[in-house]
Short mmCIF file of C-alpha atoms in Angstrom, two decimals:
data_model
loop_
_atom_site.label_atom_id
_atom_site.label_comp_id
_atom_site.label_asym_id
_atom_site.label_seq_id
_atom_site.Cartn_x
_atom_site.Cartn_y
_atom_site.Cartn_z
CA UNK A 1199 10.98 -19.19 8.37
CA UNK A 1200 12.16 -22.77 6.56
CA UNK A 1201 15.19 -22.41 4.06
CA UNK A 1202 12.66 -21.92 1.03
CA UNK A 1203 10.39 -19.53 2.26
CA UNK A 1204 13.58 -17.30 3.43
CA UNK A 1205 15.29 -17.30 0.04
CA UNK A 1206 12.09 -16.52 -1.62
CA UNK A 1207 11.73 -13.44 0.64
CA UNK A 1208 15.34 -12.52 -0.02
CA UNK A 1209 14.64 -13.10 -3.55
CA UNK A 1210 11.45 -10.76 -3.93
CA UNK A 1211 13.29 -8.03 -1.33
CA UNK A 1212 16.29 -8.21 -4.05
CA UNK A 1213 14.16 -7.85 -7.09
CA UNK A 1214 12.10 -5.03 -5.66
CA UNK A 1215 15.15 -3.09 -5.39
CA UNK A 1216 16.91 -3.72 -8.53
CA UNK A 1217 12.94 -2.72 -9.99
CA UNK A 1218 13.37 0.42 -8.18
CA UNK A 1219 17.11 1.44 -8.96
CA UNK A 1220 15.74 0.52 -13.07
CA UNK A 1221 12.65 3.10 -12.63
CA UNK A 1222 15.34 5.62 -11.05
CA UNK A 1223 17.59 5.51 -13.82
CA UNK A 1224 14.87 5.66 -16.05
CA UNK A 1225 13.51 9.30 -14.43
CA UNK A 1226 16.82 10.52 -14.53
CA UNK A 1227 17.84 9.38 -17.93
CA UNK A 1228 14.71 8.93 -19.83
CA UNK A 1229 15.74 5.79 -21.35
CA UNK A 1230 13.31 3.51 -21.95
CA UNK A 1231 15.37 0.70 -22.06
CA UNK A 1232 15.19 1.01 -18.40
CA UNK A 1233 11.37 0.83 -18.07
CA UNK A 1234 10.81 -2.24 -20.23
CA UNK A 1235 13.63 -3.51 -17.96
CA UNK A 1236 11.65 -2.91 -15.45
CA UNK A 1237 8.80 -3.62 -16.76
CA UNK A 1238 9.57 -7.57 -17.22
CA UNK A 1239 10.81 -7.99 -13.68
CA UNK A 1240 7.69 -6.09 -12.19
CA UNK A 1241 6.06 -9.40 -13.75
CA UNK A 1242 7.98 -11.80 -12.84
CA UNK A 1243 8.22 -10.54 -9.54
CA UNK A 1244 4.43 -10.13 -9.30
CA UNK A 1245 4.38 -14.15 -10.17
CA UNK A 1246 7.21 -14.82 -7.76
CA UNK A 1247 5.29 -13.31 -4.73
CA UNK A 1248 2.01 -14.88 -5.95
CA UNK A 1249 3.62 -18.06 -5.09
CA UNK A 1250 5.39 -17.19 -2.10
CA UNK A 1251 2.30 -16.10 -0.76
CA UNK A 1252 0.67 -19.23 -2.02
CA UNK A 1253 3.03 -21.22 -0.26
CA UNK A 1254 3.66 -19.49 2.79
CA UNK A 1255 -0.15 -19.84 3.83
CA UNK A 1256 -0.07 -23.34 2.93
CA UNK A 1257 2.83 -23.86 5.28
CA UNK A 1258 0.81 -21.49 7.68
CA UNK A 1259 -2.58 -23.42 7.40
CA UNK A 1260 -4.51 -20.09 6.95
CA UNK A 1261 -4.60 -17.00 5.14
CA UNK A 1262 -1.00 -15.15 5.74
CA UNK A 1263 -1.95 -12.06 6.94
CA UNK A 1264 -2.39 -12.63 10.83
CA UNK A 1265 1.01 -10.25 11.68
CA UNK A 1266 2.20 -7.07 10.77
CA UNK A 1267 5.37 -8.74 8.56
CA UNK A 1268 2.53 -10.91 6.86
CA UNK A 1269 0.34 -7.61 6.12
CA UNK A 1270 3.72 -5.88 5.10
CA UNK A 1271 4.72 -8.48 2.14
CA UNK A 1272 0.47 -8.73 1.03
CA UNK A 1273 1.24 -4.52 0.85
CA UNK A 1274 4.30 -4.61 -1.09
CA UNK A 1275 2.41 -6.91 -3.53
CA UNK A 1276 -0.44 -5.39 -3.84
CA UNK A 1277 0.67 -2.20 -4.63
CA UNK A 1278 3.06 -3.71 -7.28
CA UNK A 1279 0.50 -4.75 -9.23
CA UNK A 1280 -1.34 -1.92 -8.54
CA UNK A 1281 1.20 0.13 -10.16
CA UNK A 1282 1.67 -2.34 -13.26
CA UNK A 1283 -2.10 -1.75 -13.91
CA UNK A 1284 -1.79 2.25 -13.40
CA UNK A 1285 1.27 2.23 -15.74
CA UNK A 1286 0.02 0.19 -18.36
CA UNK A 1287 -3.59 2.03 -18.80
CA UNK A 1288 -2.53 5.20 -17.99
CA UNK A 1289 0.91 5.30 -19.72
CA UNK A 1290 2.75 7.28 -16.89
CA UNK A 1291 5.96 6.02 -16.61
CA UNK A 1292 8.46 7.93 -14.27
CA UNK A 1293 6.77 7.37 -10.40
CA UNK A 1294 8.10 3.17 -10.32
CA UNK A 1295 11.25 4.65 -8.33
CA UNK A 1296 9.07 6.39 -6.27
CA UNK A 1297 6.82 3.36 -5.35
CA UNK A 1298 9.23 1.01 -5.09
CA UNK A 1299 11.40 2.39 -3.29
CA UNK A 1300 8.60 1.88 -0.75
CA UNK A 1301 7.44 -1.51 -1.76
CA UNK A 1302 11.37 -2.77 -1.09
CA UNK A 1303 10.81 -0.98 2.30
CA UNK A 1304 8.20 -2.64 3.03
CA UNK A 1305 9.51 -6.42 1.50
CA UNK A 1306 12.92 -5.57 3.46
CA UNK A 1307 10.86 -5.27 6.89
CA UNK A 1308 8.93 -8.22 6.09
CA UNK A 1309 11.59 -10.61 5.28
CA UNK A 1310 13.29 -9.82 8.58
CA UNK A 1311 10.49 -9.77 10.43
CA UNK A 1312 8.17 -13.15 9.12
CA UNK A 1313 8.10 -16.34 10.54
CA UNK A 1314 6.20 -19.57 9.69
CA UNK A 1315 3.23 -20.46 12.97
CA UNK A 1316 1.46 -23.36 11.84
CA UNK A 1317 -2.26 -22.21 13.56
CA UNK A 1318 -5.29 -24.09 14.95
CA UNK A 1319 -7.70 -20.50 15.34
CA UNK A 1320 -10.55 -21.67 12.76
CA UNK A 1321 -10.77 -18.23 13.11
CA UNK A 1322 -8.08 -17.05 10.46
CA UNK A 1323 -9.03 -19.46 7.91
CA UNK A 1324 -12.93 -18.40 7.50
CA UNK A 1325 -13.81 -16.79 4.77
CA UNK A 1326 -15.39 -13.27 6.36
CA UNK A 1327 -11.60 -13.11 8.26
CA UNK A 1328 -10.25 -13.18 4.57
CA UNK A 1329 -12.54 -10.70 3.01
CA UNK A 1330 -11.93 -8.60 6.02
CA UNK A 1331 -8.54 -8.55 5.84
CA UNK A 1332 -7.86 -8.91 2.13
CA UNK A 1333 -9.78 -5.61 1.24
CA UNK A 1334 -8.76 -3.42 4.20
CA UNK A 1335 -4.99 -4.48 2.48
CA UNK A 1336 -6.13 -3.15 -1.20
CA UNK A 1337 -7.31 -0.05 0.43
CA UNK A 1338 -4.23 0.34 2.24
CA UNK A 1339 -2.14 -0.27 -1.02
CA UNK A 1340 -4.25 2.52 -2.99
CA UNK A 1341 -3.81 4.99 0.10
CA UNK A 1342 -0.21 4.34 0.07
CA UNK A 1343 0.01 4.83 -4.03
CA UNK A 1344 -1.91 8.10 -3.44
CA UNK A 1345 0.17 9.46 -0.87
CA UNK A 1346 3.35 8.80 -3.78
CA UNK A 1347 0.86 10.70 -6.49
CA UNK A 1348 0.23 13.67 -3.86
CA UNK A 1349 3.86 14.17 -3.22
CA UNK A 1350 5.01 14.11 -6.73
CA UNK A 1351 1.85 16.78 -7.09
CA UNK A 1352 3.18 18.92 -4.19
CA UNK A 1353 6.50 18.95 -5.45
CA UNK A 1354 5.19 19.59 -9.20
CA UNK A 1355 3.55 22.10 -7.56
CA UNK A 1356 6.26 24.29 -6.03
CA UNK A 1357 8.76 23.76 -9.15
CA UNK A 1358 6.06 25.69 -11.30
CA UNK A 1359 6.68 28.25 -9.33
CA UNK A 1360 10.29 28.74 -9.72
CA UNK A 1361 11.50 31.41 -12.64
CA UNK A 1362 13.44 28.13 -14.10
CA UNK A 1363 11.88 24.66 -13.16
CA UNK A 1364 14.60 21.85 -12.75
CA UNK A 1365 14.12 18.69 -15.11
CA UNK A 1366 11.96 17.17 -12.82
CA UNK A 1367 8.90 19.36 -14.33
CA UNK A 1368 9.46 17.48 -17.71
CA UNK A 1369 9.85 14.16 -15.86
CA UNK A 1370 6.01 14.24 -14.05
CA UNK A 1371 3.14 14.18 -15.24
CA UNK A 1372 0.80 17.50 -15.56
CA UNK A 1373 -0.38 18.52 -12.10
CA UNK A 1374 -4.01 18.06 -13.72
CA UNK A 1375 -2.97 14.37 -14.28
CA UNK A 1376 -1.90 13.97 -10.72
CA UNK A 1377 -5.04 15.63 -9.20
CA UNK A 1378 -6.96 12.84 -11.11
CA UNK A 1379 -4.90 10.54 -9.90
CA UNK A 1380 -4.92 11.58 -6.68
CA UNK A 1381 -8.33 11.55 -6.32
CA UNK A 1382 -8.78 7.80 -8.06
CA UNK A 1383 -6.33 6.54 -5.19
CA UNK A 1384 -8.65 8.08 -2.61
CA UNK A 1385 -12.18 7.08 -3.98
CA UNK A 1386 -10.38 3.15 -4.43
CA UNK A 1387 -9.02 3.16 -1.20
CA UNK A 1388 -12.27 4.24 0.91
CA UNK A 1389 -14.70 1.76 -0.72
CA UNK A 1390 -12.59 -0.81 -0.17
CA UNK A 1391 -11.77 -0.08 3.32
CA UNK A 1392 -15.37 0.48 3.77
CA UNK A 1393 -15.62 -3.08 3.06
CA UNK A 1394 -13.13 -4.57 5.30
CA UNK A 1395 -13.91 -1.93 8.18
CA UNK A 1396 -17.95 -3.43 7.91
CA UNK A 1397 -16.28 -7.47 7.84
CA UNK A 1398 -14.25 -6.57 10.46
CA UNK A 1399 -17.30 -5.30 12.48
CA UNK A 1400 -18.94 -8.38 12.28
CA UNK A 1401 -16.17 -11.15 12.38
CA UNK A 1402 -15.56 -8.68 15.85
CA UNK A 1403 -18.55 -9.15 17.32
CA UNK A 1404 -18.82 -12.68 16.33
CA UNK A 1405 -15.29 -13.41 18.49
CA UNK A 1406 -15.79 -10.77 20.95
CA UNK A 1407 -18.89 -9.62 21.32
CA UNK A 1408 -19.45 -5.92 21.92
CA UNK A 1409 -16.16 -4.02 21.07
CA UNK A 1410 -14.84 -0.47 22.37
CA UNK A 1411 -14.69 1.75 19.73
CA UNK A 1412 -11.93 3.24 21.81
CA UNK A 1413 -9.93 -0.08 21.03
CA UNK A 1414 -6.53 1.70 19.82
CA UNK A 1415 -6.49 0.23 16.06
CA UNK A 1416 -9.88 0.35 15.65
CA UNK A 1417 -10.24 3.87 16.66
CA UNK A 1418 -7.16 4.71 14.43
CA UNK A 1419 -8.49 3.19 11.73
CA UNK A 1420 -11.89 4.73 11.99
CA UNK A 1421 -9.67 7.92 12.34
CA UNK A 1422 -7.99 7.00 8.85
CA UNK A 1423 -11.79 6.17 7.54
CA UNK A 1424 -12.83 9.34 8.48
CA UNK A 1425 -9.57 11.43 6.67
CA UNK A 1426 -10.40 9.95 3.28
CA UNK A 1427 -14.10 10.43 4.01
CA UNK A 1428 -13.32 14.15 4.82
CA UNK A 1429 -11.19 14.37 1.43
CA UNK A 1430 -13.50 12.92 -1.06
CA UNK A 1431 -16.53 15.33 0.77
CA UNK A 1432 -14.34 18.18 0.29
CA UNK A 1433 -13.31 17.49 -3.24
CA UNK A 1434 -16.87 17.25 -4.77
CA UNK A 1435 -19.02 19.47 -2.54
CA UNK A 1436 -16.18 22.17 -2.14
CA UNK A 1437 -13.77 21.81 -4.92
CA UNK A 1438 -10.91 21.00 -2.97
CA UNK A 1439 -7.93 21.59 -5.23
CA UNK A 1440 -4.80 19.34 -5.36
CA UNK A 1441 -2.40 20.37 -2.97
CA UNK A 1442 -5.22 20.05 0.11
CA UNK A 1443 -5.91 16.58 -1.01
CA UNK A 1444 -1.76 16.15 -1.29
CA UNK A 1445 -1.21 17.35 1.97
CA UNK A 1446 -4.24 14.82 3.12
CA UNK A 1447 -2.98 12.39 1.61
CA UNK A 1448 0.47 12.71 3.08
CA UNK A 1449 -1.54 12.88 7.02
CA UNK A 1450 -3.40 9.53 5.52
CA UNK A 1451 -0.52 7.75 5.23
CA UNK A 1452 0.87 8.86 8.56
CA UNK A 1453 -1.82 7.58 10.09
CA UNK A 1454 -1.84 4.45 8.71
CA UNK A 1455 1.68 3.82 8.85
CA UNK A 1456 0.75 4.13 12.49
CA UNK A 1457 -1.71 2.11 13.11
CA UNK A 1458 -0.43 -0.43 10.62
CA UNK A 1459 2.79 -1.27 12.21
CA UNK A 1460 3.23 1.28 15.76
CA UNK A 1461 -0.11 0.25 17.69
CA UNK A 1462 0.56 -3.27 18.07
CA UNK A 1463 4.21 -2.86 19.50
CA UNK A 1464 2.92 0.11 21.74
CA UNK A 1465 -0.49 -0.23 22.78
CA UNK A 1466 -3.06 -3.31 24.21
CA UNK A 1467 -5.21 -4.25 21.41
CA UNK A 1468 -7.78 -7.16 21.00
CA UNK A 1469 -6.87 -6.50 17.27
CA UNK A 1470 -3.53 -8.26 17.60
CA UNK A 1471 -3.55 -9.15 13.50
#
């Protein structure tokens, strides 16, 4: 990675972090000096890693989301502004240390682990390879949200059941709130996975022809397809309460996890991206 590019990944990795030691302080204290601290560098950041992004597939020649470090840095964006959106319309406040301690994960990972290929594959730079990849990456971002929400709602969840609840019930939102939540993340995340799992399909069998459904990351992720199907079936034809579609959305993220960053080191894939 040139000199720039690194210190604007160190940069974004540093800011994540002091975003989520800000929303920390902020659930413990309930200060919300903290939060609009917070607040202003989620922005800023946002804008930062706009750029970065801008300029790292310029210095790529193609859209920068052809490794698992590139995909990492898209997710830790994309759920940032993910959550600025949720905060702002829905006014809940106290999960940012929660999510970013994730996103800096995620940036920390990436910034080790990206480096600049200047490529000639016309393939990465069409515009069904973008679509494809760019929507499978906002799913991923609302699956990983969700799996934040159904925690928080699990733990919520348990503490109502204690004879005195620690301060943690006044800190979260209703479990009600959180179901809704819950369920928004799921809904958000399958359509738009739909979409990049039917682009994939057909940028596949434009580059490959026929492809084995047993191919490891395209089984998994058919898998994961098939766990938020399962979810959103069970929620409106059974009533599936929250802490079912917690717990699922815990296993979602496992598998995804997975299949984002484990089948490429461990398995033979034609999906190498």
């Amino acid at each position: 990675m040139s000199g720039l590019l690194l210190y604007l990944s160190i940069t974004l990795t540093s800011i994540y972090f002091i975003i989520c030691a800000l929303y920390t302080v902020y659930f413990i204290t309930n200060k919300k000096q903290f939060n609009s601290a917070g607040r202003v560098f989620i922005t800023v950041n946002i804008l930062l890693h706009i750029f970065f992004m801008i300029y790292f597939g310029r210095a790529e020649n193609k859209v920068p989301i052809t490794s698992v470090f590139e995909a990492m840095t898209l997710l830790a964006l994309l759920i940032s502004g993910l959550y600025f959106f949720i905060e702002i319309s829905t006014k809940v406040k106290n999960l940012g240390g929660f999510v970013f301690a994730l996103i800096f994960i995620f940036q920390l990972v990436a910034t080790f682990g990206i480096t600049v290929v200047e490529v000639e594959d016309s393939v990465f730079k069409t515009l069904l390879f973008g679509i494809h990849t760019i929507t499978a990456m906002i799913g991923y971002s609302a699956f990983v949200f969700s799996m934040v929400i159904g925690v928080m709602y699990l733990v919520l969840f348990r503490e109502l059941k204690e004879i005195k609840p620690r301060f943690i019930y006044d800190r979260l939102p209703p479990l009600e709130m959180l179901d809704r939540m819950n369920m928004r993340g799921f809904i958000t995340g399958f359509v738009f996975l739909t979409i990049g799992i039917i682009f994939g399909v057909i940028q596949a069998r434009r580059i490959w022809g026929e492809v084995s459904i047993f191919d490891p990351k395209l089984f998994l992720s058919w898998v994961l397809w098939l766990i938020y199907l399962v979810s959103i079936g069970g929620r409106v034809i059974f009533k599936w309460g929250g802490k079912k579609l917690g717990y699922l959305s815990v296993v979602g993220f496992a598998v995804m996890i997975f299949t984002f960053v484990f089948v490429n080191l461990i398995f033979p894939t034609l999906h190498e991206f």
